[in-house]
mmCIF file with all atom_site columns, C-alpha atoms in Angstrom:
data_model
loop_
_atom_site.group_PDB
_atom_site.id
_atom_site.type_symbol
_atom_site.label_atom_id
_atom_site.label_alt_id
_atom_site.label_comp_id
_atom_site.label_asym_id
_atom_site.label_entity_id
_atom_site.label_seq_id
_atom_site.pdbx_PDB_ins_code
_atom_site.Cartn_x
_atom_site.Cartn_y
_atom_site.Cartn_z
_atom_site.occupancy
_atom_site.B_iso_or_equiv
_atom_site.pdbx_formal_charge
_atom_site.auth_seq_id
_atom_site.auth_comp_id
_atom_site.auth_asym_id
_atom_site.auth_atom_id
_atom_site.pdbx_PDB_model_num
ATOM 1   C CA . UNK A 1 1   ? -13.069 -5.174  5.540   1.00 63.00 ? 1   UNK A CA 1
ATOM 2   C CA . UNK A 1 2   ? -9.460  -5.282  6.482   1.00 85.00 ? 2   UNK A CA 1
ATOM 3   C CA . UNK A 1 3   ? -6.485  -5.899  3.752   1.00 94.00 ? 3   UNK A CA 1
ATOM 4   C CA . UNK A 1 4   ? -7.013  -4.989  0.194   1.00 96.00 ? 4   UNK A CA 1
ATOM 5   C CA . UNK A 1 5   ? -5.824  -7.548  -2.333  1.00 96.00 ? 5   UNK A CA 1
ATOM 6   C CA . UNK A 1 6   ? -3.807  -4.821  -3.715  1.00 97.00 ? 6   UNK A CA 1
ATOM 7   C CA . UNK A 1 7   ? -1.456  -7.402  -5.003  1.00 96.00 ? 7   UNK A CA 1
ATOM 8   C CA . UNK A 1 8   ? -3.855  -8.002  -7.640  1.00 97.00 ? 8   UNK A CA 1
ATOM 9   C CA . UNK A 1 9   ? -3.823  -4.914  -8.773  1.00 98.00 ? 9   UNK A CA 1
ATOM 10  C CA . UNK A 1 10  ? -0.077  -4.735  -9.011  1.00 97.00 ? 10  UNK A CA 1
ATOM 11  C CA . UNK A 1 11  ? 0.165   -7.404  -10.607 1.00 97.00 ? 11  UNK A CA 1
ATOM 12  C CA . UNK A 1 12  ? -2.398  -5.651  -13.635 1.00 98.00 ? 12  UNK A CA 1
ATOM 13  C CA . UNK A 1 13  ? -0.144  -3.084  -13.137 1.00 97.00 ? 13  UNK A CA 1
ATOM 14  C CA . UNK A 1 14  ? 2.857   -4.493  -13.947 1.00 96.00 ? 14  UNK A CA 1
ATOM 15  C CA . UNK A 1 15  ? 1.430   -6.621  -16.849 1.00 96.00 ? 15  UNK A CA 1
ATOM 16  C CA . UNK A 1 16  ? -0.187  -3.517  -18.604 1.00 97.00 ? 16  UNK A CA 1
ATOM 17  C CA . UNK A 1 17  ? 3.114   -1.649  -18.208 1.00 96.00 ? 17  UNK A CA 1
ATOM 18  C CA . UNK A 1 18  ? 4.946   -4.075  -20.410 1.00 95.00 ? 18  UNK A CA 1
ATOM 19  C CA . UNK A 1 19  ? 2.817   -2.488  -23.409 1.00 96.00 ? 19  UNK A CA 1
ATOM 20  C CA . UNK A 1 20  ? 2.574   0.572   -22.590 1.00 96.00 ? 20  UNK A CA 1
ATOM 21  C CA . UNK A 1 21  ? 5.387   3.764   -23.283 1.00 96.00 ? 21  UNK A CA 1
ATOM 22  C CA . UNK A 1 22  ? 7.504   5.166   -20.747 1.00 96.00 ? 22  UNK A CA 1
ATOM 23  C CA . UNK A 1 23  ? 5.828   8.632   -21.248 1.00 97.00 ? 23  UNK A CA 1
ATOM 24  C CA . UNK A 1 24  ? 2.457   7.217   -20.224 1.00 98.00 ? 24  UNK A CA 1
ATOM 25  C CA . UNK A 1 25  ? 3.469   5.061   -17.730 1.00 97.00 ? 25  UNK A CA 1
ATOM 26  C CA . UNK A 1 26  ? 2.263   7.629   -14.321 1.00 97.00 ? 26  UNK A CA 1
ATOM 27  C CA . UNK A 1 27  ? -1.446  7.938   -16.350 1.00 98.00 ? 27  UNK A CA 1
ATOM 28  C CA . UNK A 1 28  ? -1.430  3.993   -16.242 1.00 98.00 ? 28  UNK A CA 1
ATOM 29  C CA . UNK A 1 29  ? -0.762  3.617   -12.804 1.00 98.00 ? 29  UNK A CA 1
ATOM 30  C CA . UNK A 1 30  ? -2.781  6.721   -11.895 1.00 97.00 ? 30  UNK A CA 1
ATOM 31  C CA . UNK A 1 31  ? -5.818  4.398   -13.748 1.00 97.00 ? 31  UNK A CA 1
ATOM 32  C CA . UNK A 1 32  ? -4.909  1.460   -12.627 1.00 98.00 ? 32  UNK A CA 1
ATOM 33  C CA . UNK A 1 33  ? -4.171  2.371   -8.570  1.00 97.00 ? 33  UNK A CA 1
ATOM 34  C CA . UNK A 1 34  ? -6.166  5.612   -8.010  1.00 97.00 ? 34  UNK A CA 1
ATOM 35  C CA . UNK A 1 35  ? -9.650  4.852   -10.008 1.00 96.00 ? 35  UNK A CA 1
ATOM 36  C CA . UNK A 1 36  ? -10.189 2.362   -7.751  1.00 96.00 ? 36  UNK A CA 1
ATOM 37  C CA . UNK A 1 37  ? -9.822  4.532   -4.696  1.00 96.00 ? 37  UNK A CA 1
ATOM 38  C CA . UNK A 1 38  ? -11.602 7.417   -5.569  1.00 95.00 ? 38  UNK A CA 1
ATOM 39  C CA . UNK A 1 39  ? -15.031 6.360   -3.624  1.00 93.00 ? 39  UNK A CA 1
ATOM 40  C CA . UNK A 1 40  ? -12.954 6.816   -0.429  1.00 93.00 ? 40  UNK A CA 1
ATOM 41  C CA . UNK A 1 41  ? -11.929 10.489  -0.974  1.00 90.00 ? 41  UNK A CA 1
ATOM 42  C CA . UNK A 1 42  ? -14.847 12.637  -1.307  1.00 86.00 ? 42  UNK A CA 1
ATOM 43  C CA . UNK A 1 43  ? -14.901 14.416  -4.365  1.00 81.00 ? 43  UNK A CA 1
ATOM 44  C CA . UNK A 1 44  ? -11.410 13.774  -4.938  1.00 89.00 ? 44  UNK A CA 1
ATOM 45  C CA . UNK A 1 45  ? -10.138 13.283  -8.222  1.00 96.00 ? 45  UNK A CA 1
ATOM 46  C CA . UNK A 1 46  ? -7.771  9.458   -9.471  1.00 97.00 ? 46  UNK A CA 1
ATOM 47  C CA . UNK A 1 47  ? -4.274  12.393  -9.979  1.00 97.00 ? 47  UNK A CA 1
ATOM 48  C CA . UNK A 1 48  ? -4.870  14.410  -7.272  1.00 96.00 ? 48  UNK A CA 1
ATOM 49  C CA . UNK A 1 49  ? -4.990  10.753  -5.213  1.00 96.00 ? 49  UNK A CA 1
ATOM 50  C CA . UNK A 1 50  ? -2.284  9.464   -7.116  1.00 97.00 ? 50  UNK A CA 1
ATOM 51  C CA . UNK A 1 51  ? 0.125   12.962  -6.298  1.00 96.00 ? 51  UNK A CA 1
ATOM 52  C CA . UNK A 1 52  ? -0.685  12.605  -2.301  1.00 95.00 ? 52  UNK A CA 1
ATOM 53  C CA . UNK A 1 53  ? 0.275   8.591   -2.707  1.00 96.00 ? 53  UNK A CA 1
ATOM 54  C CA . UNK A 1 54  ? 3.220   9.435   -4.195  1.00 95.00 ? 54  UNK A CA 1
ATOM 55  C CA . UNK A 1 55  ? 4.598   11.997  -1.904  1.00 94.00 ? 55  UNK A CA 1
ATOM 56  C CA . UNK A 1 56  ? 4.007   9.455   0.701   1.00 93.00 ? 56  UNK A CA 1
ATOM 57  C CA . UNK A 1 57  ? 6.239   7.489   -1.231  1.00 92.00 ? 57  UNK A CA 1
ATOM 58  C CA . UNK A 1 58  ? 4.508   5.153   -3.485  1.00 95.00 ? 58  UNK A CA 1
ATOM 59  C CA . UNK A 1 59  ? 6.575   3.585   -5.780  1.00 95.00 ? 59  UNK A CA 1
ATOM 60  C CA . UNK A 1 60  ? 7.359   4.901   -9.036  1.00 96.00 ? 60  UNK A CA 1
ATOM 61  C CA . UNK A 1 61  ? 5.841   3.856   -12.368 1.00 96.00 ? 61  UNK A CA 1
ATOM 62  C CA . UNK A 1 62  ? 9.285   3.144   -13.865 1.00 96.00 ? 62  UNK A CA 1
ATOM 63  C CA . UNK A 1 63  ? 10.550  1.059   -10.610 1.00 94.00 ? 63  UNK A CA 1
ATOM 64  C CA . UNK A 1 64  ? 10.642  -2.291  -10.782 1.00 91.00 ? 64  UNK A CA 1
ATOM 65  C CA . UNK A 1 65  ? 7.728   -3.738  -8.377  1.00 91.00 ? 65  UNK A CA 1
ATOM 66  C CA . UNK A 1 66  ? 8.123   -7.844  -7.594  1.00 90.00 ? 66  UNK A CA 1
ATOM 67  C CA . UNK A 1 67  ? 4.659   -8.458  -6.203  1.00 92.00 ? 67  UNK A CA 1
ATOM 68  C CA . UNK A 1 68  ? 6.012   -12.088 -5.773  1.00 92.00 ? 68  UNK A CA 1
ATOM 69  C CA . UNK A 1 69  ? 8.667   -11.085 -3.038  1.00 89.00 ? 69  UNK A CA 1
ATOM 70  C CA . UNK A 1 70  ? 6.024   -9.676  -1.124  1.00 87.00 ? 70  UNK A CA 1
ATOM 71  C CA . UNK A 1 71  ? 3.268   -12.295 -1.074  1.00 90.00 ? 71  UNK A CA 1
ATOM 72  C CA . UNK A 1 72  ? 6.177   -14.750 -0.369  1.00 88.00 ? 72  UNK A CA 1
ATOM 73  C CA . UNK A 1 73  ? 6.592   -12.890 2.991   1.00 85.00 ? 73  UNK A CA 1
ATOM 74  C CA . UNK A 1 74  ? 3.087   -12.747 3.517   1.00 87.00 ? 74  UNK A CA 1
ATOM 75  C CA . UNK A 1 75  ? 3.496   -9.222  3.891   1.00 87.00 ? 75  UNK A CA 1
ATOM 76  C CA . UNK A 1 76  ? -0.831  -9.157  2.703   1.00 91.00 ? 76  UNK A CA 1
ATOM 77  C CA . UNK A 1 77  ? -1.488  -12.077 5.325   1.00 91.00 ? 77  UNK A CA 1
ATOM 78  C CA . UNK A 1 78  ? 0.950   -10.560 8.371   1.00 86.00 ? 78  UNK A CA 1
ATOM 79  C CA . UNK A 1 79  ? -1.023  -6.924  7.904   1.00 87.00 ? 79  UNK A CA 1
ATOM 80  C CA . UNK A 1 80  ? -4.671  -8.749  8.205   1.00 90.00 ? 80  UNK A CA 1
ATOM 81  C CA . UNK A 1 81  ? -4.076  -11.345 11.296  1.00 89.00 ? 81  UNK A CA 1
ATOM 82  C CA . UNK A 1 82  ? -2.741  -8.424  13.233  1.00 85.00 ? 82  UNK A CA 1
ATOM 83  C CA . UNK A 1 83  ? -5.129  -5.478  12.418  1.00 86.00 ? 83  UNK A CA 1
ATOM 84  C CA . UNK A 1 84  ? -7.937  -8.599  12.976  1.00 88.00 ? 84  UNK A CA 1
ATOM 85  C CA . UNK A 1 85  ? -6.610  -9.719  16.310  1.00 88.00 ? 85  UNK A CA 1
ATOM 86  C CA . UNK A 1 86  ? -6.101  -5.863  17.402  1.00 84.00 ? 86  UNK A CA 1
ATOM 87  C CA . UNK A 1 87  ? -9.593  -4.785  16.223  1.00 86.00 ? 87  UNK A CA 1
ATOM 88  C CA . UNK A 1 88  ? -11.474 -7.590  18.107  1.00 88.00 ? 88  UNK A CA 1
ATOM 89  C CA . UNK A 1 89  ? -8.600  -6.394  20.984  1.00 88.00 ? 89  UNK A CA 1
ATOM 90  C CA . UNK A 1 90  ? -10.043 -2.582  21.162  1.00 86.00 ? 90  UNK A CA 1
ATOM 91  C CA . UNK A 1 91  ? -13.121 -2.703  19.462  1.00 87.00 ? 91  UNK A CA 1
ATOM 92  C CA . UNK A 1 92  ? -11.865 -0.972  16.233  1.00 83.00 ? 92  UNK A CA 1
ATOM 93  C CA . UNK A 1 93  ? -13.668 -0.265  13.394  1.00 84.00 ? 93  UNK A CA 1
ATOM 94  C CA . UNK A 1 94  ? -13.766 -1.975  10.509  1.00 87.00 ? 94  UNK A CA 1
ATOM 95  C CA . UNK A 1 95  ? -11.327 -0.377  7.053   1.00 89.00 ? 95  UNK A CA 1
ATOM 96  C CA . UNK A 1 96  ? -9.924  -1.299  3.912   1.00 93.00 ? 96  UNK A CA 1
ATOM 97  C CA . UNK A 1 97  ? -5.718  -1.365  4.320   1.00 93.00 ? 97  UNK A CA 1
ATOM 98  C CA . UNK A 1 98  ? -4.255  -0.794  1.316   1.00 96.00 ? 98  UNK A CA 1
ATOM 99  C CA . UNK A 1 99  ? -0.344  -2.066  0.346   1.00 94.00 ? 99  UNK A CA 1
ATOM 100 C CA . UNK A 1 100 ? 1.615   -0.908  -2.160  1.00 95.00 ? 100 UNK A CA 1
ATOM 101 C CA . UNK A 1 101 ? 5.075   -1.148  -2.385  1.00 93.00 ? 101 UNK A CA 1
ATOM 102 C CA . UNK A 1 102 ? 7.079   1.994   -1.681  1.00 91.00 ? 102 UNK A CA 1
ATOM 103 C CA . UNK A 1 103 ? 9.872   4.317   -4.018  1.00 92.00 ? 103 UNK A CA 1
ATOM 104 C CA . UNK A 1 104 ? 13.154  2.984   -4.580  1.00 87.00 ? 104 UNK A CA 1
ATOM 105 C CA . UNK A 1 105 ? 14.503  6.660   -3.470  1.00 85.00 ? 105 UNK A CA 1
ATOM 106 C CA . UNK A 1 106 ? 13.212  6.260   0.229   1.00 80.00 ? 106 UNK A CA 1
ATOM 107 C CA . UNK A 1 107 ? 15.995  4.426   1.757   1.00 69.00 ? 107 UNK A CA 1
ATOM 108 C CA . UNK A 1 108 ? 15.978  5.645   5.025   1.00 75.00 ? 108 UNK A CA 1
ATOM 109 C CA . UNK A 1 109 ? 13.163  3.643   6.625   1.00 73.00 ? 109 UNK A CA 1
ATOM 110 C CA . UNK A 1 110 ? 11.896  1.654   3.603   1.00 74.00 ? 110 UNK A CA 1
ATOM 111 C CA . UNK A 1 111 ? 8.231   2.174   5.010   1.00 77.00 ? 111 UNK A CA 1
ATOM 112 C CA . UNK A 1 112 ? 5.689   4.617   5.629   1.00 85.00 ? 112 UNK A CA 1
ATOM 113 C CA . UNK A 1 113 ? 2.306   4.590   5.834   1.00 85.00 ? 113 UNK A CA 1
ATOM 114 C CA . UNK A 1 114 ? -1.062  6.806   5.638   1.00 89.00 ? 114 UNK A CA 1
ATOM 115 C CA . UNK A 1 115 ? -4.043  6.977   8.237   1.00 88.00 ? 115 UNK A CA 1
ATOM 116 C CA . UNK A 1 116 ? -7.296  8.538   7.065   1.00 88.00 ? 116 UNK A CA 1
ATOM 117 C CA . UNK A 1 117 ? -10.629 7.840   9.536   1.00 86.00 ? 117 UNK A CA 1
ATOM 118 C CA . UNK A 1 118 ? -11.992 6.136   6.685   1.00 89.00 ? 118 UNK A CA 1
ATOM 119 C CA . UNK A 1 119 ? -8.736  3.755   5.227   1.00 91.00 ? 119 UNK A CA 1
ATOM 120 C CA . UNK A 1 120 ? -5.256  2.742   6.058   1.00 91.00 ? 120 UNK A CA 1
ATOM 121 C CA . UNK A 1 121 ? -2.558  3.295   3.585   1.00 93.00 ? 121 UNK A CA 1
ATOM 122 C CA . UNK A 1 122 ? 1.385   0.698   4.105   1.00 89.00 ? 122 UNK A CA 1
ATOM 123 C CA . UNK A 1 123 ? 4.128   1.800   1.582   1.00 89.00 ? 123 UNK A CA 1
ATOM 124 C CA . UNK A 1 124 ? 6.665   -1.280  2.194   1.00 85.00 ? 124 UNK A CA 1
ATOM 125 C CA . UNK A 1 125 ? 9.608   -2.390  0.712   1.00 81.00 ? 125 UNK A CA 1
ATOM 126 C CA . UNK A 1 126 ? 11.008  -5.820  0.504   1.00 68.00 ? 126 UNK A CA 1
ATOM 127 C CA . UNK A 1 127 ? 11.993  -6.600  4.631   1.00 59.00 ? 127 UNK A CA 1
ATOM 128 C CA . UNK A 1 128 ? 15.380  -8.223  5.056   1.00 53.00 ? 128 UNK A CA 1
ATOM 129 C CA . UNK A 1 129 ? 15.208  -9.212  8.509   1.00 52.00 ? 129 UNK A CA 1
ATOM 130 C CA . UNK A 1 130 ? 12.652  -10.109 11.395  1.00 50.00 ? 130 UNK A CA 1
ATOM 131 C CA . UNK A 1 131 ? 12.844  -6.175  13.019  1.00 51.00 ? 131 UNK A CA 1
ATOM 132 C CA . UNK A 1 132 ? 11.326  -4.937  9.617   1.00 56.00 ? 132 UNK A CA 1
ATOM 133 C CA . UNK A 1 133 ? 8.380   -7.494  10.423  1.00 57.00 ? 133 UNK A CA 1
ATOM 134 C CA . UNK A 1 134 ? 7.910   -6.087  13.507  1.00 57.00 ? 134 UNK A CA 1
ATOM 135 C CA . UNK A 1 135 ? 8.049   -3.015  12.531  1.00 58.00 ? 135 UNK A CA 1
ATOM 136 C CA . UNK A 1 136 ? 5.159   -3.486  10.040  1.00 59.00 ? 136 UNK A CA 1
ATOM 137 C CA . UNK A 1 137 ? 3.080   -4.980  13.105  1.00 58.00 ? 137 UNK A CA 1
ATOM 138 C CA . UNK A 1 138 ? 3.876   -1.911  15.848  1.00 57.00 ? 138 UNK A CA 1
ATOM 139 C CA . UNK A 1 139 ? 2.740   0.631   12.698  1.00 58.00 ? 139 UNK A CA 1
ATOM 140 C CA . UNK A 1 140 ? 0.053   -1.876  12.715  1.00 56.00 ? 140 UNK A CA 1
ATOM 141 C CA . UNK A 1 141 ? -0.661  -1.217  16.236  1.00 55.00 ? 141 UNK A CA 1
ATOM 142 C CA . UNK A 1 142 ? -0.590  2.506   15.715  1.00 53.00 ? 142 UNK A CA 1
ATOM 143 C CA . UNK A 1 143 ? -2.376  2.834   12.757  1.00 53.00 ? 143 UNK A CA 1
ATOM 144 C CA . UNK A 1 144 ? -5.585  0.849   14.734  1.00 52.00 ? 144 UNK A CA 1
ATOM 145 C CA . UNK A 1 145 ? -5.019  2.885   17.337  1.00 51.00 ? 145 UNK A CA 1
ATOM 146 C CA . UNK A 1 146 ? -5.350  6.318   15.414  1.00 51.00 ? 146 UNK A CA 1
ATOM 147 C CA . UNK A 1 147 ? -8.232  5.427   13.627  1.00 49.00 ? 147 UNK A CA 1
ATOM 148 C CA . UNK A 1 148 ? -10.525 3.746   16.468  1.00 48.00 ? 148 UNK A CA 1
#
């Protein structure tokens, strides 16, 4: 299964926002994010999803997202060759990955990222230089790692 085209859903996202008021702008992304990810958590409910996400970090519903930044560096594209070439590597098994960009209030590492046996989870910002790339690919590494 790999990469999710999460951008696609940002990119709804970000659209729908644009009509909607700032008071119901966490139920939109809630909807629009955490519906769709509710057949991976047993039981578990789109907010109580959407309130783990974000205390991993997941952006805002009032931050500014630019999806197009982050297809231009192939951040979707990076994530599936390596988890691809790593799973034929070891043998690992076969999840969705999930990207979403991260808050604007986590400035420390800009990253951070979820493993659950059943899906993989990236919060990423914008990467200014190579070592953020390669940072993506070692939590790449991990992440197969923890879940094979």
């Amino acid at each position: 299964m790999a990469v999710v085209s999460t951008d696609k859903w940002l990119n709804e996202f970000v659209n729908a926002r644009k009509f909607t008021r700032k008071d119901e702008l966490t139920s939109l992304q809630c909807s629009i994010l955490c519906n769709r990810l509710v057949k991976l958590f047993r039981d578990g409910l789109p907010e109580e999803i959407h309130y783990t996400l974000q205390q991993q970090g997941l952006f805002l519903p009032h931050e500014e997202v630019d999806v197009e930044k982050l297809k231009k560096q192939k951040v979707w594209d990076c994530v599936q060759q390596e988890f691809l070439y790593l799973q034929r590597k070891w043998n690992g098994p076969s999840i969705p990955i999930y990207i979403f960009p991260i808050t604007q209030r986590q400035t420390i590492t800009n990253k951070n990222g979820v493993a659950y046996p059943h899906s993989l989870f990236y919060l990423w910002a914008i990467y200014k230089s190579r070592s953020s790339k390669r940072y993506l690919l070692m939590n790449i590494t991990m992440f197969v790692v923890y879940t094979s």
